[in-house]
PDB file of C-alpha atoms in Angstrom:
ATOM      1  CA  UNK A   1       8.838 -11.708  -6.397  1.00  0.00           C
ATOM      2  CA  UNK A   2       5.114 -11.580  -5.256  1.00  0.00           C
ATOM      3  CA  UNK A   3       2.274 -12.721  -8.166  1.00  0.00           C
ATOM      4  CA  UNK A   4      -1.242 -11.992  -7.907  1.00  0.00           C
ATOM      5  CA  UNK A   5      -3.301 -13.905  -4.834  1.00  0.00           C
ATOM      6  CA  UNK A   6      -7.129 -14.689  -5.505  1.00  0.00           C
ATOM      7  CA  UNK A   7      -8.115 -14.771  -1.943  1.00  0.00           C
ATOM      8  CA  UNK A   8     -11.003 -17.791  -1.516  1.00  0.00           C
ATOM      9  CA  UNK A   9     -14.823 -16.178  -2.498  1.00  0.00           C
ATOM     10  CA  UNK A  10     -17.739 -17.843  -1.885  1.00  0.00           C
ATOM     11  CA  UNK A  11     -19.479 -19.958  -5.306  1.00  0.00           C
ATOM     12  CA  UNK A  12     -15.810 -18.770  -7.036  1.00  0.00           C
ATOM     13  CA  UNK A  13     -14.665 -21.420  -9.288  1.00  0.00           C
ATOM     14  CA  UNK A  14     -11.004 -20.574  -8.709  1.00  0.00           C
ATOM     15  CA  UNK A  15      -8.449 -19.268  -6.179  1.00  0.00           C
ATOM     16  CA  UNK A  16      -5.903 -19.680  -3.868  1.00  0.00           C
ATOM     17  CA  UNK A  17      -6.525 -23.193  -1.877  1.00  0.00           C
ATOM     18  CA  UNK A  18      -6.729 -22.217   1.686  1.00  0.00           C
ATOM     19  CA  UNK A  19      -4.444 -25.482   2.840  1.00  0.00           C
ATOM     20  CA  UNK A  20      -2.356 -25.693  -0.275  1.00  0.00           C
ATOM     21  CA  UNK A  21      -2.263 -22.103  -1.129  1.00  0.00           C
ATOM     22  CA  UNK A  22      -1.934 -23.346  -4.541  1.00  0.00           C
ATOM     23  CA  UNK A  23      -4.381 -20.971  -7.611  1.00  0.00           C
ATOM     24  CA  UNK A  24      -6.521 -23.489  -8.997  1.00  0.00           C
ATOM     25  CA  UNK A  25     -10.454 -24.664  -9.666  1.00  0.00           C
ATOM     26  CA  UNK A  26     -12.693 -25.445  -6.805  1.00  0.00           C
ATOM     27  CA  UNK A  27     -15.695 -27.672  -6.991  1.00  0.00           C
ATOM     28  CA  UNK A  28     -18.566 -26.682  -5.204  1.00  0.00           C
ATOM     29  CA  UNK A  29     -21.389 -28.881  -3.588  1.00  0.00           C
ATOM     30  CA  UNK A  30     -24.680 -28.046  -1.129  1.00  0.00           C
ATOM     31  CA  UNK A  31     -24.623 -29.941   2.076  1.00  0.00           C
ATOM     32  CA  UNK A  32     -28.496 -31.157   2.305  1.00  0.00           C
ATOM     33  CA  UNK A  33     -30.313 -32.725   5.425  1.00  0.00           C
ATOM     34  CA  UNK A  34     -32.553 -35.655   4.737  1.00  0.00           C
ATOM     35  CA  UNK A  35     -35.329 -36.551   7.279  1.00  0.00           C
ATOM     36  CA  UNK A  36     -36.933 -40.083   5.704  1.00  0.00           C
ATOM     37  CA  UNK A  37     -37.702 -39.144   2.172  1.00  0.00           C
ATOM     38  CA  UNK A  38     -37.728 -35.335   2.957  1.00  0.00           C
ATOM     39  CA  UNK A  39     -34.273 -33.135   2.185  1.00  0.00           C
ATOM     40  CA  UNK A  40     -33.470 -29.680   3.130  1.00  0.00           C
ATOM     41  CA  UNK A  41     -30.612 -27.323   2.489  1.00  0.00           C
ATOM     42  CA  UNK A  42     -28.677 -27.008   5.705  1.00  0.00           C
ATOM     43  CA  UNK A  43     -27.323 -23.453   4.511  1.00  0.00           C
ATOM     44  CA  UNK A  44     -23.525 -25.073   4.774  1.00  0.00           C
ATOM     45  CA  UNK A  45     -21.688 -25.265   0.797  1.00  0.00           C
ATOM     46  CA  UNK A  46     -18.920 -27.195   0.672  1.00  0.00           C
ATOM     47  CA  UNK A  47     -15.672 -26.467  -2.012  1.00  0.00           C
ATOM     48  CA  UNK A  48     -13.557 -29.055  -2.821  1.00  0.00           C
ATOM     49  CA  UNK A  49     -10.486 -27.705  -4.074  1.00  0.00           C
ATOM     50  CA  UNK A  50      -8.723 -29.732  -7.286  1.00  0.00           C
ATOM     51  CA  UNK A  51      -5.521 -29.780  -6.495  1.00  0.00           C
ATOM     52  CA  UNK A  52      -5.482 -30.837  -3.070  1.00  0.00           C
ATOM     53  CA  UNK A  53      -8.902 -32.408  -2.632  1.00  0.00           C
ATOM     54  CA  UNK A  54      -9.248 -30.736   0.771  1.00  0.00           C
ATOM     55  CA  UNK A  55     -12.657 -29.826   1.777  1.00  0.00           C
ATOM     56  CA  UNK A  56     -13.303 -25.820   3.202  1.00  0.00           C
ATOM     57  CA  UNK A  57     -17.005 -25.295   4.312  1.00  0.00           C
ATOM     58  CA  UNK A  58     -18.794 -22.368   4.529  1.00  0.00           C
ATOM     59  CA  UNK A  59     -22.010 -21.144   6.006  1.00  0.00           C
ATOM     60  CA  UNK A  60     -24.012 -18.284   3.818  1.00  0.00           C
ATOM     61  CA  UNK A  61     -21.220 -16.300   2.227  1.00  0.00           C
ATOM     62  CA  UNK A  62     -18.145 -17.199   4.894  1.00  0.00           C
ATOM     63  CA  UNK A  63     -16.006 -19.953   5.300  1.00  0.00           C
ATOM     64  CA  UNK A  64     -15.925 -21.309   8.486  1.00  0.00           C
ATOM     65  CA  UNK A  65     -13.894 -24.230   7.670  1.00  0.00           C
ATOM     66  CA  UNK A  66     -10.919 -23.470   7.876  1.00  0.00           C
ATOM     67  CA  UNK A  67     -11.148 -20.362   9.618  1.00  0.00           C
ATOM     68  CA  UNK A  68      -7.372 -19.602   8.774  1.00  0.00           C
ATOM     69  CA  UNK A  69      -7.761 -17.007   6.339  1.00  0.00           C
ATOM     70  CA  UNK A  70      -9.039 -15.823   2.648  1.00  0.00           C
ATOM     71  CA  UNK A  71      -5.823 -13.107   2.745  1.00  0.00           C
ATOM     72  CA  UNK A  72      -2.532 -14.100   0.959  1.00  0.00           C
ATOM     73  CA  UNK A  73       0.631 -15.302   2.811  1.00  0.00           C
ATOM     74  CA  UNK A  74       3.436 -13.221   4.037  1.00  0.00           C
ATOM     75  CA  UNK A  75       5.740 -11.937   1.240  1.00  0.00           C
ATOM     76  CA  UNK A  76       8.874 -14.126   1.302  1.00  0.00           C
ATOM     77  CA  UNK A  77      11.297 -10.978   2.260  1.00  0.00           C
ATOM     78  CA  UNK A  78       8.801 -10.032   5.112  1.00  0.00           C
ATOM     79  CA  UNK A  79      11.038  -8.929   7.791  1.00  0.00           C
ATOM     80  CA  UNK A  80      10.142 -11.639  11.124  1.00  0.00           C
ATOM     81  CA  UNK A  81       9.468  -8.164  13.442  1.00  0.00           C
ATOM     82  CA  UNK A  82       6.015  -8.342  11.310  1.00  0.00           C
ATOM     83  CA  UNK A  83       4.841 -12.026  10.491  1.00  0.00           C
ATOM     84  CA  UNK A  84       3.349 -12.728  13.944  1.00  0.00           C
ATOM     85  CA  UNK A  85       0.619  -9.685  13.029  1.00  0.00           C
ATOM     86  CA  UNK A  86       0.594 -10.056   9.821  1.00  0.00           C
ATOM     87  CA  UNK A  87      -0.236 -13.843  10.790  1.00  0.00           C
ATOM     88  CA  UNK A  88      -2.718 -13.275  13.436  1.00  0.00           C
ATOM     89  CA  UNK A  89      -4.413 -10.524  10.963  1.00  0.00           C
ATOM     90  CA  UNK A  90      -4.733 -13.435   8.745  1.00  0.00           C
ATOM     91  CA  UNK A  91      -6.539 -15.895  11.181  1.00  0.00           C
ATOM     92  CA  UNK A  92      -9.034 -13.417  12.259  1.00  0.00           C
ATOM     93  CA  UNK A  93      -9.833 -11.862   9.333  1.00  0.00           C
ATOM     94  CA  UNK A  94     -12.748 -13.352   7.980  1.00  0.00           C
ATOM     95  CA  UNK A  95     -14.710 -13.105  11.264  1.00  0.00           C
ATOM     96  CA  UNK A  96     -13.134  -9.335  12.439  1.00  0.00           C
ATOM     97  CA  UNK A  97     -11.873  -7.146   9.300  1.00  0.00           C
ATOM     98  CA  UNK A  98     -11.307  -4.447  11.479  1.00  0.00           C
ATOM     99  CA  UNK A  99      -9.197  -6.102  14.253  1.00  0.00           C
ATOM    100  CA  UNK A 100      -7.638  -7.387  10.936  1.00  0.00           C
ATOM    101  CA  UNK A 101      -6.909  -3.674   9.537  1.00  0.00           C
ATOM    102  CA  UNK A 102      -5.606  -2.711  13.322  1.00  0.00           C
ATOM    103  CA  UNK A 103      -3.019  -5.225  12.970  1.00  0.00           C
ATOM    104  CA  UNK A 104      -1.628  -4.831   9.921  1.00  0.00           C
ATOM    105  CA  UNK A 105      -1.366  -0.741  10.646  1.00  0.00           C
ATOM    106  CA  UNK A 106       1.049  -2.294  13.648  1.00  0.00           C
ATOM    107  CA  UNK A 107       3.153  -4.162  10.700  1.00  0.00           C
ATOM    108  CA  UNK A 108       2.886  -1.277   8.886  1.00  0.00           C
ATOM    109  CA  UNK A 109       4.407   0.602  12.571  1.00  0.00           C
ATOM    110  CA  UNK A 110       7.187  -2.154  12.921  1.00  0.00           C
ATOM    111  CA  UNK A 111       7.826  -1.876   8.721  1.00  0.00           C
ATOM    112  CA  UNK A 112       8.534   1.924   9.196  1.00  0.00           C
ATOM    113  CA  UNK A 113      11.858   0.798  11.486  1.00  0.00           C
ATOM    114  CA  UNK A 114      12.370  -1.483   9.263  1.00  0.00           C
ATOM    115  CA  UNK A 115      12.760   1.338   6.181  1.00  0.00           C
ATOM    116  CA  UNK A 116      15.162   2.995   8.503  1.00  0.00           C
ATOM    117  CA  UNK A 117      12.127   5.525  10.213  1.00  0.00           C
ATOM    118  CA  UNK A 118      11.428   5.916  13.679  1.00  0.00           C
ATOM    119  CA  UNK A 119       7.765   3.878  13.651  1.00  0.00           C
ATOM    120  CA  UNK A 120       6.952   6.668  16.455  1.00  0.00           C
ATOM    121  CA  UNK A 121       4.597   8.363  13.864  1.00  0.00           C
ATOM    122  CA  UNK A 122       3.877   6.696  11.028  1.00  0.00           C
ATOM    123  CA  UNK A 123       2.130   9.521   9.145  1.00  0.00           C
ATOM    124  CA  UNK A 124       5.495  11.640   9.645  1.00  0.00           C
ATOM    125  CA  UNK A 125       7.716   8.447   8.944  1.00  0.00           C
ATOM    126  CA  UNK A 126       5.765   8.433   5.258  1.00  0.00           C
ATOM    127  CA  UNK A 127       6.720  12.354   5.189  1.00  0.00           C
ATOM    128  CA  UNK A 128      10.377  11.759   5.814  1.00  0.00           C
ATOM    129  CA  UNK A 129      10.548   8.694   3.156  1.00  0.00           C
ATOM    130  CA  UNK A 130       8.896  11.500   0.590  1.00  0.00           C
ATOM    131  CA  UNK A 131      11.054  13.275   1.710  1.00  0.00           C
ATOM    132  CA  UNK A 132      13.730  10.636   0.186  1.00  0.00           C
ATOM    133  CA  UNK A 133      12.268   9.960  -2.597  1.00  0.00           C
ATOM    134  CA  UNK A 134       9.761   7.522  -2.538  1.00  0.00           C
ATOM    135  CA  UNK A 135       7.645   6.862  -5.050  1.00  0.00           C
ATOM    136  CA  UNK A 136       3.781   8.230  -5.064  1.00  0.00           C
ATOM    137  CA  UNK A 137       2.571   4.704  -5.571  1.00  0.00           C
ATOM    138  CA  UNK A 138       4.344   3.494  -2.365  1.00  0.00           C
ATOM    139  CA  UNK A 139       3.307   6.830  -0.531  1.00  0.00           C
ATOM    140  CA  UNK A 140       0.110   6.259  -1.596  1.00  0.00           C
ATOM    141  CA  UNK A 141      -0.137   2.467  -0.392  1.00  0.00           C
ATOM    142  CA  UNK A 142       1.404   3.110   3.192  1.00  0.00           C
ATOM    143  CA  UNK A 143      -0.992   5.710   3.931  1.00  0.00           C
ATOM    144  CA  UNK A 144      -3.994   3.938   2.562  1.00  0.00           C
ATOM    145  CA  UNK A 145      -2.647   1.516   5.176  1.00  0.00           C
ATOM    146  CA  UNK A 146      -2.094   4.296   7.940  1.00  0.00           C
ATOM    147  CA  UNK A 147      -5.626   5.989   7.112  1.00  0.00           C
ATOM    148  CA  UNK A 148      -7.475   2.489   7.042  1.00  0.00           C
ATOM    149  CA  UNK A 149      -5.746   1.172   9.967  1.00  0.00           C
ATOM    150  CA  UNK A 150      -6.886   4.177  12.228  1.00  0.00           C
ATOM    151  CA  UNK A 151     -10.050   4.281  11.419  1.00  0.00           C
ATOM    152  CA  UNK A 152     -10.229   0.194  12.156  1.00  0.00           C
ATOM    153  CA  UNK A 153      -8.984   1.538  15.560  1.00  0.00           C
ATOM    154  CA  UNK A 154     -10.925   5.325  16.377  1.00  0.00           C
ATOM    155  CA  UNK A 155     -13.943   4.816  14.147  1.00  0.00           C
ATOM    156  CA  UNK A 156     -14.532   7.608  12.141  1.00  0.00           C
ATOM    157  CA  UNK A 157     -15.706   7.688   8.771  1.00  0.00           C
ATOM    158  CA  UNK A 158     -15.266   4.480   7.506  1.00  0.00           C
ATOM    159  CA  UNK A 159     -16.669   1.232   8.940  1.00  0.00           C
ATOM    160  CA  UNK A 160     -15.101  -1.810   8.444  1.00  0.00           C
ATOM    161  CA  UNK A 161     -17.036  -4.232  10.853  1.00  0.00           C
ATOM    162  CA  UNK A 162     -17.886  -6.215   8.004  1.00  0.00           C
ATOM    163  CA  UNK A 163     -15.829  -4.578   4.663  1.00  0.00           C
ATOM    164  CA  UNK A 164     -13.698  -8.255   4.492  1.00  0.00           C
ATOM    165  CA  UNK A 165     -12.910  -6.903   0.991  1.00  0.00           C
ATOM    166  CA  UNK A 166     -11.466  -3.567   1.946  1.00  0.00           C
ATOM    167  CA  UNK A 167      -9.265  -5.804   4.816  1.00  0.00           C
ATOM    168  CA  UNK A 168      -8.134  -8.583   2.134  1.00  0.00           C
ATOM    169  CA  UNK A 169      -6.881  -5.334   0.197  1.00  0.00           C
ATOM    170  CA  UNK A 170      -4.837  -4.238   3.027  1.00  0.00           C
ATOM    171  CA  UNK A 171      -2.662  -7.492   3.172  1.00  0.00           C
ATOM    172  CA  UNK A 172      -1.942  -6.890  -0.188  1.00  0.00           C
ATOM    173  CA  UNK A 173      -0.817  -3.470  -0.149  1.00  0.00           C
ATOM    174  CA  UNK A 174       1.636  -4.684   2.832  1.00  0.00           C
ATOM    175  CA  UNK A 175       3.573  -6.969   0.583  1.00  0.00           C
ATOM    176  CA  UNK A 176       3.337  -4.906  -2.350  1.00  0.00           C
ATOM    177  CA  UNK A 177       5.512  -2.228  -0.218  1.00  0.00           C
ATOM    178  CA  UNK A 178       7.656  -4.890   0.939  1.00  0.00           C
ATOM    179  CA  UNK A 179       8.263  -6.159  -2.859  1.00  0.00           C
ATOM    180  CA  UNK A 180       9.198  -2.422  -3.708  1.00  0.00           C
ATOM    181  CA  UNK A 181      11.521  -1.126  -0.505  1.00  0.00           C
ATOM    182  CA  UNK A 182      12.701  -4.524   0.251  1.00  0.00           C
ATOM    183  CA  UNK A 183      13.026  -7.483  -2.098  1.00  0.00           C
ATOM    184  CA  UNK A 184      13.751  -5.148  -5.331  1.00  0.00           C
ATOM    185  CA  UNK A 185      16.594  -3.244  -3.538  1.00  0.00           C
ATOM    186  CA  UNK A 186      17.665  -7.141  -2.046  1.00  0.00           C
ATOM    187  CA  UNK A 187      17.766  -8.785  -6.048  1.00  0.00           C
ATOM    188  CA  UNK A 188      19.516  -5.339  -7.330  1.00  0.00           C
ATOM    189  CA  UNK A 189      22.260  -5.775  -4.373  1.00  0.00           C
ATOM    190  CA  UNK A 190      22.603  -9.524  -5.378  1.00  0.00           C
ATOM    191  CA  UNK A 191      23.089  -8.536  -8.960  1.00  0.00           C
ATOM    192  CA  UNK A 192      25.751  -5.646  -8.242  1.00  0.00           C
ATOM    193  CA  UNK A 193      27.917  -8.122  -6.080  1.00  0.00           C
ATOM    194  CA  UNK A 194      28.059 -10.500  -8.918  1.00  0.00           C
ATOM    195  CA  UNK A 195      30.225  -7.604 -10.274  1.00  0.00           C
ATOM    196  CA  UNK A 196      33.950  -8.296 -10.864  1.00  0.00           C
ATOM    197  CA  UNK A 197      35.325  -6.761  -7.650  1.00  0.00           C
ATOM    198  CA  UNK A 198      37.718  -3.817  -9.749  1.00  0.00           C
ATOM    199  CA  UNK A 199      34.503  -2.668 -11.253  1.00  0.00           C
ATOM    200  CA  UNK A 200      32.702  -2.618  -7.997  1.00  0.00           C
ATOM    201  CA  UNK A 201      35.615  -1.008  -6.438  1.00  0.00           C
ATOM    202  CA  UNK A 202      35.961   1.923  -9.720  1.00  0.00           C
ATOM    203  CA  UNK A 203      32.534   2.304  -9.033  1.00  0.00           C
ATOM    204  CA  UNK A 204      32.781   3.083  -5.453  1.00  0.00           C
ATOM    205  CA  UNK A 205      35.701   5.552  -6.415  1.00  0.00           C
ATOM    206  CA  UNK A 206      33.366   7.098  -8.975  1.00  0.00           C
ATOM    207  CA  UNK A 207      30.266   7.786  -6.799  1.00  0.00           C
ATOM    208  CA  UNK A 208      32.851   9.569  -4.196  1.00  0.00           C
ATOM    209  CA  UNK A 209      34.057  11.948  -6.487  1.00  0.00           C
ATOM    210  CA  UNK A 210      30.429  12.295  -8.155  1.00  0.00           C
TER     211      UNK A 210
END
């Protein structure tokens, strides 16, 4: 089950520790440059994060150390045809939100096999899972995905060179859909086998008459 990520933010005083990935406070201190009795800010804030006690630095409003990622981690029941992207979307993130969004519209290419679609089209793969059944919310996620991700790749109307909020949403939105096609439907299945095997078995012999 997936619980809220606080992606790190500049001056924040808590999130998601980039190395420990635990949600916790974060001390924050200005890196100054003294020249004999004569200081000056060198721009660079450091955050030291509470739990872990390692050190991320960050020039202006970006962190540049680590540059690993502000986005959250791959959902645990994230099929392996999509961690490499989803991965590599994370590293890059912070310095190219739109190579970012391009990425994670290729998990959201690979997730569409994955559902049981073709991933040939993704905008007709949504049609044919509304088609099924599914559920506006996750309609509406995978094609704020799909839209997003395009644009990231033939510019149109939006511009994401430097929207690392809009990206950080994105990641988001990926497990979210993973949480509702995917783990849900896995805990359910876990559940139902748990079943004493007659019941499963007058169930089965219901549903075919149904």
């Amino acid at each position: 089950m997936t619980h809220e990520y606080f992606p790190p933010f500049h001056r924040a005083k808590s999130f998601h520790c980039p190395y420990c990935n635990v949600k916790t406070s974060q001390d924050w201190y200005s890196a100054m440059i003294y020249i004999s009795d004569i200081s000056f800010d060198s721009g660079i804030d450091v955050c030291i994060c509470d739990h872990c006690s390692n050190r991320s630095f960050w020039y202006g409003d970006k962190m540049i150390i680590p540059l690993a990622t502000n986005a959250p981690m791959p959902h645990s029941d994230m099929p392996e045809s999509l961690i490499d992207d989803f991965n590599e979307a994370r590293n890059i993130v912070n310095q190219s939100p739109r190579g970012a969004a391009a990425l994670l519209r290729l998990c959201l290419q690979k997730l569409m096999v994955e559902l049981g679609e073709s991933g040939k089209d993704i905008n007709k793969d949504i049609g044919s899972l509304v088609s099924k059944g599914l559920p506006d919310e996750i309609q509406q996620a995978l094609d704020i995905v799909r839209v997003i991700g395009n644009e990231s790749v033939h510019p149109g109307e939006l511009d994401l060179r430097d929207d690392q909020e809009t990206a950080l949403q994105l990641f988001e939105l990926i497990n979210f859909i993973i949480e509702e096609r995917i783990s849900r439907k896995k805990r359910i299945n876990v559940l139902f086998q748990k079943l004493p095997e007659g019941k499963r078995q007058g169930i089965e012999a219901r549903d075919k008459t149904s």
